[in-house]
Amino acid sequence: MPRYELEVVERQEPKPDHVELLLDAPSLAAALTPGQFAHVWTPGRLRRPISFSRATPDGRVGLLFRVVGSGTRWLADRRVGDRLDVLAPLGHGFPTPETGPVLLVGGGVGIPPLFVAAQRWAATHPLSVILGARTADAVVMVADFQALGLEPSISTDDGSLGELGRVTSPLTRWLARNDGGQVLACGPTPMLAAVAELVGDGRPCWLAYEQRMGCGVGACLACVVPGVGTDGQPEWLRVCHDGPVFSSRRLWWARRPEEA
Ligand SMILES: Cc1cc2nc3c(=O)[nH]c(=O)nc-3n(C[C@H](O)[C@H](O)[C@H](O)COP(=O)(O)OP(=O)(O)OC[C@H]3O[C@@H](n4cnc5c(N)ncnc54)[C@H](O)[C@@H]3O)c2cc1C
Ligand code: FES
């Protein structure tokens, strides 16, 4: 799989405990599918998977992450001019949506891959965006979506930004307003499960699923989750290789939450 040494050309701290590194990577920026991720080397640990947060016309890609442990702490300490050892682009991203309305639902650090989807499809599809997090400090990239002419509906659990509550409220309203369309979501598993349940079987629903990973390329089976085959029978899915984006119909917990 492609391995790159990529130079950090810009570093931002968009919110407390959140860092975005922009990397000089013209070939990646041109080839990226929204929802694909980078497996980033960090010293003395396994590589860490981080979704791409943007791809710019001048050949940069972004990695936007929340600092939660030693690997993301090390990454957050990188500075302009440093180089990152990156396997990318990995996994299967979101498929190009059919024509018709498309809703992007992002929760916390699930927001960045949906911005790549917005960059890719804002000009060709009617897009709506719902962003959510526990607090205002974890809602990222709002201004980036606005720069594309999109006005995200924002929900926070504590009401510190946007509507008080979960993304499920604006999602319910969007589903009532739109007969067809499709939903693309990335965020914590309980959020994805709620999105899958509300969207149901009537329209396409694609979920970007984050799972602890080892190799990142399908070899170690560290990331397997129970799935549902096209014949309705159980099958194991490797999140890194078969996903991380799955149709909600393929994930066992999204299909049969009572058995998860
Ligand atoms: C495909 C994919 C894409 C991702 N994209 C992003 C992204 O765009 N931005 C971002 O901030 N994070 C993203 N993550 C999560 C990121 O990989 C983890 O936060 C990171 O690996 C943590 O490493 P660490 O050494 O800092 O923390 P660790 O010391 O490894 O863990 C710190 C804490 O975080 C928890 N944790 C670590 N990894 C995960 C995980 N994958 N899911 C749930 N809990 C976890 C641990 O259980 C522990 O409680 C993604 C994960 C996957 C699988
Ligand atoms: S992380 Fe090794 S198979 Fe997915």
PDB file of C-alpha atoms and ligand atoms in Angstrom:
ATOM      1  CA  MET A   1       0.000   0.000   0.000  1.00  0.00           C
ATOM      2  CA  PRO A   2       1.211   3.567  -0.672  1.00  0.00           C
ATOM      3  CA  ARG A   3       3.549   4.910   2.011  1.00  0.00           C
ATOM      4  CA  TYR A   4       4.550   8.562   2.128  1.00  0.00           C
ATOM      5  CA  GLU A   5       6.842  10.858   4.109  1.00  0.00           C
ATOM      6  CA  LEU A   6       4.721  13.999   4.180  1.00  0.00           C
ATOM      7  CA  GLU A   7       5.828  17.434   5.311  1.00  0.00           C
ATOM      8  CA  VAL A   8       3.679  19.411   7.733  1.00  0.00           C
ATOM      9  CA  VAL A   9       3.088  22.738   5.981  1.00  0.00           C
ATOM     10  CA  GLU A  10       0.544  24.245   8.351  1.00  0.00           C
ATOM     11  CA  ARG A  11      -0.624  23.569  11.908  1.00  0.00           C
ATOM     12  CA  GLN A  12      -3.792  24.889  13.506  1.00  0.00           C
ATOM     13  CA  GLU A  13      -5.590  24.452  16.811  1.00  0.00           C
ATOM     14  CA  PRO A  14      -9.217  24.991  15.799  1.00  0.00           C
ATOM     15  CA  LYS A  15     -10.595  24.148  19.261  1.00  0.00           C
ATOM     16  CA  PRO A  16      -9.121  23.235  22.654  1.00  0.00           C
ATOM     17  CA  ASP A  17      -7.454  19.785  22.466  1.00  0.00           C
ATOM     18  CA  HIS A  18      -7.999  19.698  18.691  1.00  0.00           C
ATOM     19  CA  VAL A  19      -5.175  20.020  16.151  1.00  0.00           C
ATOM     20  CA  GLU A  20      -5.249  20.035  12.371  1.00  0.00           C
ATOM     21  CA  LEU A  21      -2.046  19.303  10.471  1.00  0.00           C
ATOM     22  CA  LEU A  22      -1.954  20.205   6.786  1.00  0.00           C
ATOM     23  CA  LEU A  23       0.401  18.011   4.791  1.00  0.00           C
ATOM     24  CA  ASP A  24       1.923  18.620   1.391  1.00  0.00           C
ATOM     25  CA  ALA A  25       0.564  15.699  -0.658  1.00  0.00           C
ATOM     26  CA  PRO A  26      -0.585  16.593  -4.200  1.00  0.00           C
ATOM     27  CA  SER A  27      -1.120  13.012  -5.382  1.00  0.00           C
ATOM     28  CA  LEU A  28      -3.152  12.123  -2.278  1.00  0.00           C
ATOM     29  CA  ALA A  29      -5.205  15.324  -2.489  1.00  0.00           C
ATOM     30  CA  ALA A  30      -6.164  14.440  -6.065  1.00  0.00           C
ATOM     31  CA  ALA A  31      -6.988  10.777  -5.373  1.00  0.00           C
ATOM     32  CA  LEU A  32      -8.812  10.918  -2.045  1.00  0.00           C
ATOM     33  CA  THR A  33     -12.296   9.459  -1.552  1.00  0.00           C
ATOM     34  CA  PRO A  34     -14.186  11.142   1.325  1.00  0.00           C
ATOM     35  CA  GLY A  35     -14.071   8.864   4.383  1.00  0.00           C
ATOM     36  CA  GLN A  36     -10.675   7.326   3.647  1.00  0.00           C
ATOM     37  CA  PHE A  37      -8.049   7.533   6.344  1.00  0.00           C
ATOM     38  CA  ALA A  38      -4.310   7.775   6.960  1.00  0.00           C
ATOM     39  CA  HIS A  39      -2.468   5.320   9.198  1.00  0.00           C
ATOM     40  CA  VAL A  40       0.140   7.508  10.839  1.00  0.00           C
ATOM     41  CA  TRP A  41       3.371   6.250  12.411  1.00  0.00           C
ATOM     42  CA  THR A  42       4.011   7.372  15.974  1.00  0.00           C
ATOM     43  CA  PRO A  43       7.135   6.315  17.909  1.00  0.00           C
ATOM     44  CA  GLY A  44       6.904   3.167  20.062  1.00  0.00           C
ATOM     45  CA  ARG A  45       3.226   2.537  19.329  1.00  0.00           C
ATOM     46  CA  LEU A  46       1.020   1.105  16.643  1.00  0.00           C
ATOM     47  CA  ARG A  47       0.180   3.498  13.845  1.00  0.00           C
ATOM     48  CA  ARG A  48      -2.849   5.685  14.584  1.00  0.00           C
ATOM     49  CA  PRO A  49      -5.760   5.944  12.104  1.00  0.00           C
ATOM     50  CA  ILE A  50      -6.953   9.488  11.348  1.00  0.00           C
ATOM     51  CA  SER A  51      -9.496  10.436   8.673  1.00  0.00           C
ATOM     52  CA  PHE A  52      -8.615  13.046   6.114  1.00  0.00           C
ATOM     53  CA  SER A  53     -10.246  16.353   6.991  1.00  0.00           C
ATOM     54  CA  ARG A  54      -9.725  18.213   3.714  1.00  0.00           C
ATOM     55  CA  ALA A  55      -8.069  18.075   0.300  1.00  0.00           C
ATOM     56  CA  THR A  56      -7.141  21.427  -1.189  1.00  0.00           C
ATOM     57  CA  PRO A  57      -6.709  22.441  -4.843  1.00  0.00           C
ATOM     58  CA  ASP A  58      -3.082  23.375  -4.088  1.00  0.00           C
ATOM     59  CA  GLY A  59      -2.275  19.784  -3.118  1.00  0.00           C
ATOM     60  CA  ARG A  60      -2.618  19.686   0.666  1.00  0.00           C
ATOM     61  CA  VAL A  61      -4.469  17.175   2.796  1.00  0.00           C
ATOM     62  CA  GLY A  62      -5.560  17.693   6.397  1.00  0.00           C
ATOM     63  CA  LEU A  63      -5.640  15.499   9.495  1.00  0.00           C
ATOM     64  CA  LEU A  64      -7.817  16.943  12.248  1.00  0.00           C
ATOM     65  CA  PHE A  65      -7.763  15.067  15.540  1.00  0.00           C
ATOM     66  CA  ARG A  66      -8.660  15.356  19.185  1.00  0.00           C
ATOM     67  CA  VAL A  67      -5.862  14.731  21.662  1.00  0.00           C
ATOM     68  CA  VAL A  68      -6.998  11.724  23.713  1.00  0.00           C
ATOM     69  CA  GLY A  69      -3.802   9.774  24.498  1.00  0.00           C
ATOM     70  CA  SER A  70      -0.076   9.474  23.890  1.00  0.00           C
ATOM     71  CA  GLY A  71      -0.279   8.926  20.109  1.00  0.00           C
ATOM     72  CA  THR A  72      -2.419  11.966  19.377  1.00  0.00           C
ATOM     73  CA  ARG A  73      -0.328  13.944  21.923  1.00  0.00           C
ATOM     74  CA  TRP A  74       2.801  13.121  19.914  1.00  0.00           C
ATOM     75  CA  LEU A  75       1.036  14.097  16.693  1.00  0.00           C
ATOM     76  CA  ALA A  76      -0.172  17.341  18.258  1.00  0.00           C
ATOM     77  CA  ASP A  77       3.459  18.229  19.037  1.00  0.00           C
ATOM     78  CA  ARG A  78       4.449  18.126  15.349  1.00  0.00           C
ATOM     79  CA  ARG A  79       5.396  21.485  13.873  1.00  0.00           C
ATOM     80  CA  VAL A  80       5.678  23.016  10.392  1.00  0.00           C
ATOM     81  CA  GLY A  81       8.617  21.393   8.608  1.00  0.00           C
ATOM     82  CA  ASP A  82       8.306  18.049  10.442  1.00  0.00           C
ATOM     83  CA  ARG A  83       7.553  14.958   8.392  1.00  0.00           C
ATOM     84  CA  LEU A  84       4.962  12.249   9.020  1.00  0.00           C
ATOM     85  CA  ASP A  85       5.259   8.621   7.907  1.00  0.00           C
ATOM     86  CA  VAL A  86       1.809   7.861   6.534  1.00  0.00           C
ATOM     87  CA  LEU A  87       0.120   4.863   4.895  1.00  0.00           C
ATOM     88  CA  ALA A  88      -2.679   6.283   2.754  1.00  0.00           C
ATOM     89  CA  PRO A  89      -5.242   6.502   1.393  1.00  0.00           C
ATOM     90  CA  LEU A  90      -6.658   3.491   3.273  1.00  0.00           C
ATOM     91  CA  GLY A  91     -10.091   1.901   3.359  1.00  0.00           C
ATOM     92  CA  HIS A  92     -13.252   2.400   1.383  1.00  0.00           C
ATOM     93  CA  GLY A  93     -14.816   5.846   1.625  1.00  0.00           C
ATOM     94  CA  PHE A  94     -18.315   7.104   0.908  1.00  0.00           C
ATOM     95  CA  PRO A  95     -19.669   6.152  -2.531  1.00  0.00           C
ATOM     96  CA  THR A  96     -20.656   9.019  -4.806  1.00  0.00           C
ATOM     97  CA  PRO A  97     -24.256   9.740  -3.813  1.00  0.00           C
ATOM     98  CA  GLU A  98     -27.093   9.211  -6.219  1.00  0.00           C
ATOM     99  CA  THR A  99     -28.764  12.375  -7.440  1.00  0.00           C
ATOM    100  CA  GLY A 100     -31.113  13.973  -4.963  1.00  0.00           C
ATOM    101  CA  PRO A 101     -30.740  15.461  -1.528  1.00  0.00           C
ATOM    102  CA  VAL A 102     -27.799  14.350   0.605  1.00  0.00           C
ATOM    103  CA  LEU A 103     -27.542  14.832   4.339  1.00  0.00           C
ATOM    104  CA  LEU A 104     -24.178  14.810   6.137  1.00  0.00           C
ATOM    105  CA  VAL A 105     -24.377  14.048   9.875  1.00  0.00           C
ATOM    106  CA  GLY A 106     -21.146  14.488  11.847  1.00  0.00           C
ATOM    107  CA  GLY A 107     -20.480  14.046  15.535  1.00  0.00           C
ATOM    108  CA  GLY A 108     -17.322  15.393  17.213  1.00  0.00           C
ATOM    109  CA  VAL A 109     -14.184  14.050  15.516  1.00  0.00           C
ATOM    110  CA  GLY A 110     -16.526  12.375  13.017  1.00  0.00           C
ATOM    111  CA  ILE A 111     -17.027  15.781  11.417  1.00  0.00           C
ATOM    112  CA  PRO A 112     -13.729  16.030   9.415  1.00  0.00           C
ATOM    113  CA  PRO A 113     -14.344  13.228   6.870  1.00  0.00           C
ATOM    114  CA  LEU A 114     -17.748  14.746   6.124  1.00  0.00           C
ATOM    115  CA  PHE A 115     -16.082  18.022   5.220  1.00  0.00           C
ATOM    116  CA  VAL A 116     -14.166  16.163   2.486  1.00  0.00           C
ATOM    117  CA  ALA A 117     -17.558  14.861   1.283  1.00  0.00           C
ATOM    118  CA  ALA A 118     -18.874  18.446   1.272  1.00  0.00           C
ATOM    119  CA  GLN A 119     -15.830  19.638  -0.693  1.00  0.00           C
ATOM    120  CA  ARG A 120     -16.388  16.869  -3.217  1.00  0.00           C
ATOM    121  CA  TRP A 121     -20.148  17.102  -3.677  1.00  0.00           C
ATOM    122  CA  ALA A 122     -21.315  20.619  -2.698  1.00  0.00           C
ATOM    123  CA  ALA A 123     -21.301  21.715  -6.336  1.00  0.00           C
ATOM    124  CA  THR A 124     -23.127  18.666  -7.707  1.00  0.00           C
ATOM    125  CA  HIS A 125     -25.636  17.636  -5.018  1.00  0.00           C
ATOM    126  CA  PRO A 126     -28.118  19.485  -2.791  1.00  0.00           C
ATOM    127  CA  LEU A 127     -26.307  19.057   0.540  1.00  0.00           C
ATOM    128  CA  SER A 128     -27.536  19.633   4.087  1.00  0.00           C
ATOM    129  CA  VAL A 129     -25.270  19.350   7.115  1.00  0.00           C
ATOM    130  CA  ILE A 130     -25.965  18.499  10.746  1.00  0.00           C
ATOM    131  CA  LEU A 131     -23.092  18.753  13.228  1.00  0.00           C
ATOM    132  CA  GLY A 132     -23.188  17.726  16.862  1.00  0.00           C
ATOM    133  CA  ALA A 133     -20.975  17.267  19.898  1.00  0.00           C
ATOM    134  CA  ARG A 134     -21.135  17.326  23.670  1.00  0.00           C
ATOM    135  CA  THR A 135     -20.088  20.975  23.885  1.00  0.00           C
ATOM    136  CA  ALA A 136     -19.245  23.905  21.616  1.00  0.00           C
ATOM    137  CA  ASP A 137     -15.545  23.139  22.151  1.00  0.00           C
ATOM    138  CA  ALA A 138     -15.883  19.916  20.141  1.00  0.00           C
ATOM    139  CA  VAL A 139     -17.821  21.284  17.146  1.00  0.00           C
ATOM    140  CA  VAL A 140     -15.195  21.758  14.455  1.00  0.00           C
ATOM    141  CA  MET A 141     -15.082  23.038  10.864  1.00  0.00           C
ATOM    142  CA  VAL A 142     -18.293  25.105  10.955  1.00  0.00           C
ATOM    143  CA  ALA A 143     -16.633  28.001   9.115  1.00  0.00           C
ATOM    144  CA  ASP A 144     -15.249  25.581   6.527  1.00  0.00           C
ATOM    145  CA  PHE A 145     -18.738  24.303   5.684  1.00  0.00           C
ATOM    146  CA  GLN A 146     -19.985  27.912   5.575  1.00  0.00           C
ATOM    147  CA  ALA A 147     -17.209  28.812   3.129  1.00  0.00           C
ATOM    148  CA  LEU A 148     -18.716  26.205   0.781  1.00  0.00           C
ATOM    149  CA  GLY A 149     -22.093  27.986   1.059  1.00  0.00           C
ATOM    150  CA  LEU A 150     -23.541  25.420   3.485  1.00  0.00           C
ATOM    151  CA  GLU A 151     -25.203  26.394   6.769  1.00  0.00           C
ATOM    152  CA  PRO A 152     -24.874  23.501   9.227  1.00  0.00           C
ATOM    153  CA  SER A 153     -27.563  22.799  11.821  1.00  0.00           C
ATOM    154  CA  ILE A 154     -25.665  22.472  15.077  1.00  0.00           C
ATOM    155  CA  SER A 155     -26.667  20.573  18.215  1.00  0.00           C
ATOM    156  CA  THR A 156     -24.768  20.283  21.468  1.00  0.00           C
ATOM    157  CA  ASP A 157     -25.628  18.125  24.460  1.00  0.00           C
ATOM    158  CA  ASP A 158     -25.258  21.101  26.817  1.00  0.00           C
ATOM    159  CA  GLY A 159     -26.743  23.760  24.518  1.00  0.00           C
ATOM    160  CA  SER A 160     -23.470  25.724  24.457  1.00  0.00           C
ATOM    161  CA  LEU A 161     -23.720  26.035  20.653  1.00  0.00           C
ATOM    162  CA  GLY A 162     -26.779  25.697  18.431  1.00  0.00           C
ATOM    163  CA  GLU A 163     -29.746  23.639  19.512  1.00  0.00           C
ATOM    164  CA  LEU A 164     -29.776  21.893  22.905  1.00  0.00           C
ATOM    165  CA  GLY A 165     -29.819  18.119  22.402  1.00  0.00           C
ATOM    166  CA  ARG A 166     -28.679  15.446  19.977  1.00  0.00           C
ATOM    167  CA  VAL A 167     -28.295  15.424  16.195  1.00  0.00           C
ATOM    168  CA  THR A 168     -31.364  13.178  16.089  1.00  0.00           C
ATOM    169  CA  SER A 169     -33.738  16.184  16.407  1.00  0.00           C
ATOM    170  CA  PRO A 170     -32.591  18.027  13.253  1.00  0.00           C
ATOM    171  CA  LEU A 171     -32.228  14.618  11.552  1.00  0.00           C
ATOM    172  CA  THR A 172     -35.878  13.801  12.292  1.00  0.00           C
ATOM    173  CA  ARG A 173     -36.922  17.155  10.809  1.00  0.00           C
ATOM    174  CA  TRP A 174     -34.794  16.621   7.678  1.00  0.00           C
ATOM    175  CA  LEU A 175     -36.263  13.144   7.150  1.00  0.00           C
ATOM    176  CA  ALA A 176     -39.785  14.575   7.453  1.00  0.00           C
ATOM    177  CA  ARG A 177     -39.002  17.306   4.893  1.00  0.00           C
ATOM    178  CA  ASN A 178     -37.316  15.027   2.335  1.00  0.00           C
ATOM    179  CA  ASP A 179     -39.078  11.989   0.887  1.00  0.00           C
ATOM    180  CA  GLY A 180     -35.965  10.535  -0.709  1.00  0.00           C
ATOM    181  CA  GLY A 181     -32.311  11.313  -0.433  1.00  0.00           C
ATOM    182  CA  GLN A 182     -29.461   9.656   1.366  1.00  0.00           C
ATOM    183  CA  VAL A 183     -27.631  10.078   4.626  1.00  0.00           C
ATOM    184  CA  LEU A 184     -23.848   9.967   5.201  1.00  0.00           C
ATOM    185  CA  ALA A 185     -22.749   9.901   8.844  1.00  0.00           C
ATOM    186  CA  CYS A 186     -19.609   9.685  10.960  1.00  0.00           C
ATOM    187  CA  GLY A 187     -19.380   9.929  14.728  1.00  0.00           C
ATOM    188  CA  PRO A 188     -19.543   7.889  17.913  1.00  0.00           C
ATOM    189  CA  THR A 189     -21.158   4.458  17.616  1.00  0.00           C
ATOM    190  CA  PRO A 190     -24.303   5.350  19.641  1.00  0.00           C
ATOM    191  CA  MET A 191     -24.851   8.302  17.296  1.00  0.00           C
ATOM    192  CA  LEU A 192     -24.419   6.074  14.220  1.00  0.00           C
ATOM    193  CA  ALA A 193     -26.850   3.520  15.673  1.00  0.00           C
ATOM    194  CA  ALA A 194     -29.438   6.254  16.279  1.00  0.00           C
ATOM    195  CA  VAL A 195     -28.950   7.622  12.755  1.00  0.00           C
ATOM    196  CA  ALA A 196     -29.337   4.139  11.218  1.00  0.00           C
ATOM    197  CA  GLU A 197     -32.503   3.487  13.205  1.00  0.00           C
ATOM    198  CA  LEU A 198     -34.112   6.819  12.275  1.00  0.00           C
ATOM    199  CA  VAL A 199     -33.189   6.589   8.590  1.00  0.00           C
ATOM    200  CA  GLY A 200     -34.446   2.998   8.412  1.00  0.00           C
ATOM    201  CA  ASP A 201     -34.370   0.870   5.277  1.00  0.00           C
ATOM    202  CA  GLY A 202     -36.146   3.282   2.945  1.00  0.00           C
ATOM    203  CA  ARG A 203     -33.119   5.272   1.805  1.00  0.00           C
ATOM    204  CA  PRO A 204     -29.379   4.746   1.506  1.00  0.00           C
ATOM    205  CA  CYS A 205     -27.514   5.329   4.754  1.00  0.00           C
ATOM    206  CA  TRP A 206     -23.710   5.184   4.865  1.00  0.00           C
ATOM    207  CA  LEU A 207     -21.863   5.070   8.168  1.00  0.00           C
ATOM    208  CA  ALA A 208     -18.132   5.731   8.710  1.00  0.00           C
ATOM    209  CA  TYR A 209     -17.249   3.515  11.625  1.00  0.00           C
ATOM    210  CA  GLU A 210     -14.232   4.096  13.894  1.00  0.00           C
ATOM    211  CA  GLN A 211     -12.733   1.071  15.590  1.00  0.00           C
ATOM    212  CA  ARG A 212      -9.439   0.393  17.353  1.00  0.00           C
ATOM    213  CA  MET A 213      -6.961  -0.775  14.707  1.00  0.00           C
ATOM    214  CA  GLY A 214      -3.694  -2.690  14.401  1.00  0.00           C
ATOM    215  CA  CYS A 215      -2.249  -3.033  10.908  1.00  0.00           C
ATOM    216  CA  GLY A 216      -4.865  -0.853   9.161  1.00  0.00           C
ATOM    217  CA  VAL A 217      -4.625  -2.903   5.957  1.00  0.00           C
ATOM    218  CA  GLY A 218      -6.696  -6.031   6.545  1.00  0.00           C
ATOM    219  CA  ALA A 219      -3.999  -8.421   7.802  1.00  0.00           C
ATOM    220  CA  CYS A 220      -4.257  -8.666  11.600  1.00  0.00           C
ATOM    221  CA  LEU A 221      -8.030  -8.887  12.230  1.00  0.00           C
ATOM    222  CA  ALA A 222      -7.763  -6.477  15.191  1.00  0.00           C
ATOM    223  CA  CYS A 223     -10.632  -4.399  13.855  1.00  0.00           C
ATOM    224  CA  VAL A 224     -13.228  -7.042  12.959  1.00  0.00           C
ATOM    225  CA  VAL A 225     -16.878  -6.389  13.775  1.00  0.00           C
ATOM    226  CA  PRO A 226     -19.926  -8.554  13.139  1.00  0.00           C
ATOM    227  CA  GLY A 227     -21.677  -7.747   9.897  1.00  0.00           C
ATOM    228  CA  VAL A 228     -24.566  -8.977   7.813  1.00  0.00           C
ATOM    229  CA  GLY A 229     -23.942 -10.526   4.393  1.00  0.00           C
ATOM    230  CA  THR A 230     -26.119  -9.906   1.360  1.00  0.00           C
ATOM    231  CA  ASP A 231     -27.793 -13.248   2.172  1.00  0.00           C
ATOM    232  CA  GLY A 232     -28.725 -11.955   5.656  1.00  0.00           C
ATOM    233  CA  GLN A 233     -26.233 -14.300   7.319  1.00  0.00           C
ATOM    234  CA  PRO A 234     -23.601 -13.096   9.823  1.00  0.00           C
ATOM    235  CA  GLU A 235     -20.145 -12.321   8.496  1.00  0.00           C
ATOM    236  CA  TRP A 236     -17.048 -10.695   9.951  1.00  0.00           C
ATOM    237  CA  LEU A 237     -16.073  -7.318   8.555  1.00  0.00           C
ATOM    238  CA  ARG A 238     -12.623  -5.757   8.771  1.00  0.00           C
ATOM    239  CA  VAL A 239     -13.275  -2.093   9.453  1.00  0.00           C
ATOM    240  CA  CYS A 240      -9.922  -1.009   7.994  1.00  0.00           C
ATOM    241  CA  HIS A 241     -10.260  -2.973   4.758  1.00  0.00           C
ATOM    242  CA  ASP A 242     -13.984  -3.524   4.138  1.00  0.00           C
ATOM    243  CA  GLY A 243     -14.826  -0.084   5.591  1.00  0.00           C
ATOM    244  CA  PRO A 244     -14.510   2.194   7.421  1.00  0.00           C
ATOM    245  CA  VAL A 245     -17.599   3.308   5.477  1.00  0.00           C
ATOM    246  CA  PHE A 246     -20.374   0.720   5.409  1.00  0.00           C
ATOM    247  CA  SER A 247     -23.979   0.686   4.330  1.00  0.00           C
ATOM    248  CA  SER A 248     -26.040   0.610   7.534  1.00  0.00           C
ATOM    249  CA  ARG A 249     -27.511  -2.642   6.179  1.00  0.00           C
ATOM    250  CA  ARG A 250     -24.146  -4.406   6.599  1.00  0.00           C
ATOM    251  CA  LEU A 251     -23.382  -3.596  10.242  1.00  0.00           C
ATOM    252  CA  TRP A 252     -24.821  -6.070  12.717  1.00  0.00           C
ATOM    253  CA  TRP A 253     -25.381  -3.522  15.488  1.00  0.00           C
ATOM    254  CA  ALA A 254     -27.106  -1.157  13.084  1.00  0.00           C
ATOM    255  CA  ARG A 255     -29.360  -3.944  11.756  1.00  0.00           C
ATOM    256  CA  ARG A 256     -30.094  -5.737  15.004  1.00  0.00           C
ATOM    257  CA  PRO A 257     -29.315  -3.334  17.871  1.00  0.00           C
ATOM    258  CA  GLU A 258     -31.089  -5.590  20.374  1.00  0.00           C
ATOM    259  CA  GLU A 259     -28.446  -8.278  19.726  1.00  0.00           C
ATOM    260  CA  ALA A 260     -25.389  -5.957  19.690  1.00  0.00           C
TER     261      ALA A 260
HETATM  262  C1  LIG B   1     -10.879   4.937  10.524  1.00  0.00           C
HETATM  263  C2  LIG B   1     -10.630   5.848  11.719  1.00  0.00           C
HETATM  264  C3  LIG B   1     -10.615   7.217  11.524  1.00  0.00           C
HETATM  265  C4  LIG B   1     -10.373   8.067  12.620  1.00  0.00           C
HETATM  266  N1  LIG B   1     -10.387   9.400  12.385  1.00  0.00           N
HETATM  267  C5  LIG B   1     -10.164  10.238  13.408  1.00  0.00           C
HETATM  268  C6  LIG B   1     -10.165  11.640  13.169  1.00  0.00           C
HETATM  269  O1  LIG B   1     -10.369  12.119  12.038  1.00  0.00           O
HETATM  270  N2  LIG B   1      -9.931  12.453  14.219  1.00  0.00           N
HETATM  271  C7  LIG B   1      -9.712  11.935  15.490  1.00  0.00           C
HETATM  272  O2  LIG B   1      -9.539  12.727  16.425  1.00  0.00           O
HETATM  273  N3  LIG B   1      -9.724  10.623  15.731  1.00  0.00           N
HETATM  274  C8  LIG B   1      -9.931   9.771  14.722  1.00  0.00           C
HETATM  275  N4  LIG B   1      -9.923   8.427  14.971  1.00  0.00           N
HETATM  276  C9  LIG B   1      -9.637   7.957  16.343  1.00  0.00           C
HETATM  277  C10 LIG B   1      -8.124   7.973  16.562  1.00  0.00           C
HETATM  278  O3  LIG B   1      -7.547   6.924  15.785  1.00  0.00           O
HETATM  279  C11 LIG B   1      -7.831   7.696  18.054  1.00  0.00           C
HETATM  280  O4  LIG B   1      -8.284   8.777  18.831  1.00  0.00           O
HETATM  281  C12 LIG B   1      -6.335   7.554  18.266  1.00  0.00           C
HETATM  282  O5  LIG B   1      -5.885   6.351  17.684  1.00  0.00           O
HETATM  283  C13 LIG B   1      -6.017   7.549  19.737  1.00  0.00           C
HETATM  284  O6  LIG B   1      -4.631   7.302  19.904  1.00  0.00           O
HETATM  285  P1  LIG B   1      -3.891   7.770  21.226  1.00  0.00           P
HETATM  286  O7  LIG B   1      -2.587   7.057  21.297  1.00  0.00           O
HETATM  287  O8  LIG B   1      -3.874   9.266  21.301  1.00  0.00           O
HETATM  288  O9  LIG B   1      -4.849   7.316  22.376  1.00  0.00           O
HETATM  289  P2  LIG B   1      -4.842   5.915  23.143  1.00  0.00           P
HETATM  290  O10 LIG B   1      -3.916   6.022  24.299  1.00  0.00           O
HETATM  291  O11 LIG B   1      -4.673   4.797  22.181  1.00  0.00           O
HETATM  292  O12 LIG B   1      -6.336   5.924  23.638  1.00  0.00           O
HETATM  293  C14 LIG B   1      -6.840   6.989  24.454  1.00  0.00           C
HETATM  294  C15 LIG B   1      -8.318   6.773  24.687  1.00  0.00           C
HETATM  295  O13 LIG B   1      -9.050   6.857  23.448  1.00  0.00           O
HETATM  296  C16 LIG B   1      -9.757   5.637  23.204  1.00  0.00           C
HETATM  297  N5  LIG B   1      -9.663   5.340  21.787  1.00  0.00           N
HETATM  298  C17 LIG B   1      -8.547   5.235  21.046  1.00  0.00           C
HETATM  299  N6  LIG B   1      -8.830   4.947  19.778  1.00  0.00           N
HETATM  300  C18 LIG B   1     -10.170   4.860  19.684  1.00  0.00           C
HETATM  301  C19 LIG B   1     -11.083   4.579  18.649  1.00  0.00           C
HETATM  302  N7  LIG B   1     -10.690   4.308  17.402  1.00  0.00           N
HETATM  303  N8  LIG B   1     -12.391   4.575  18.954  1.00  0.00           N
HETATM  304  C20 LIG B   1     -12.815   4.831  20.182  1.00  0.00           C
HETATM  305  N9  LIG B   1     -11.998   5.105  21.214  1.00  0.00           N
HETATM  306  C21 LIG B   1     -10.699   5.111  20.982  1.00  0.00           C
HETATM  307  C22 LIG B   1      -9.045   4.593  24.040  1.00  0.00           C
HETATM  308  O14 LIG B   1      -9.921   3.527  24.381  1.00  0.00           O
HETATM  309  C23 LIG B   1      -8.633   5.376  25.252  1.00  0.00           C
HETATM  310  O15 LIG B   1      -9.705   5.514  26.158  1.00  0.00           O
HETATM  311  C24 LIG B   1     -10.158   7.543  13.921  1.00  0.00           C
HETATM  312  C25 LIG B   1     -10.164   6.165  14.107  1.00  0.00           C
HETATM  313  C26 LIG B   1     -10.407   5.327  13.030  1.00  0.00           C
HETATM  314  C27 LIG B   1     -10.413   3.839  13.224  1.00  0.00           C
HETATM  315  S1  FES B   2      -6.495  -3.315  11.673  1.00  0.00           S
HETATM  316 FE1  FES B   2      -5.553  -5.154  10.989  1.00  0.00          FE
HETATM  317  S2  FES B   2      -7.188  -6.142   9.935  1.00  0.00           S
HETATM  318 FE2  FES B   2      -8.000  -4.179  10.383  1.00  0.00          FE
END
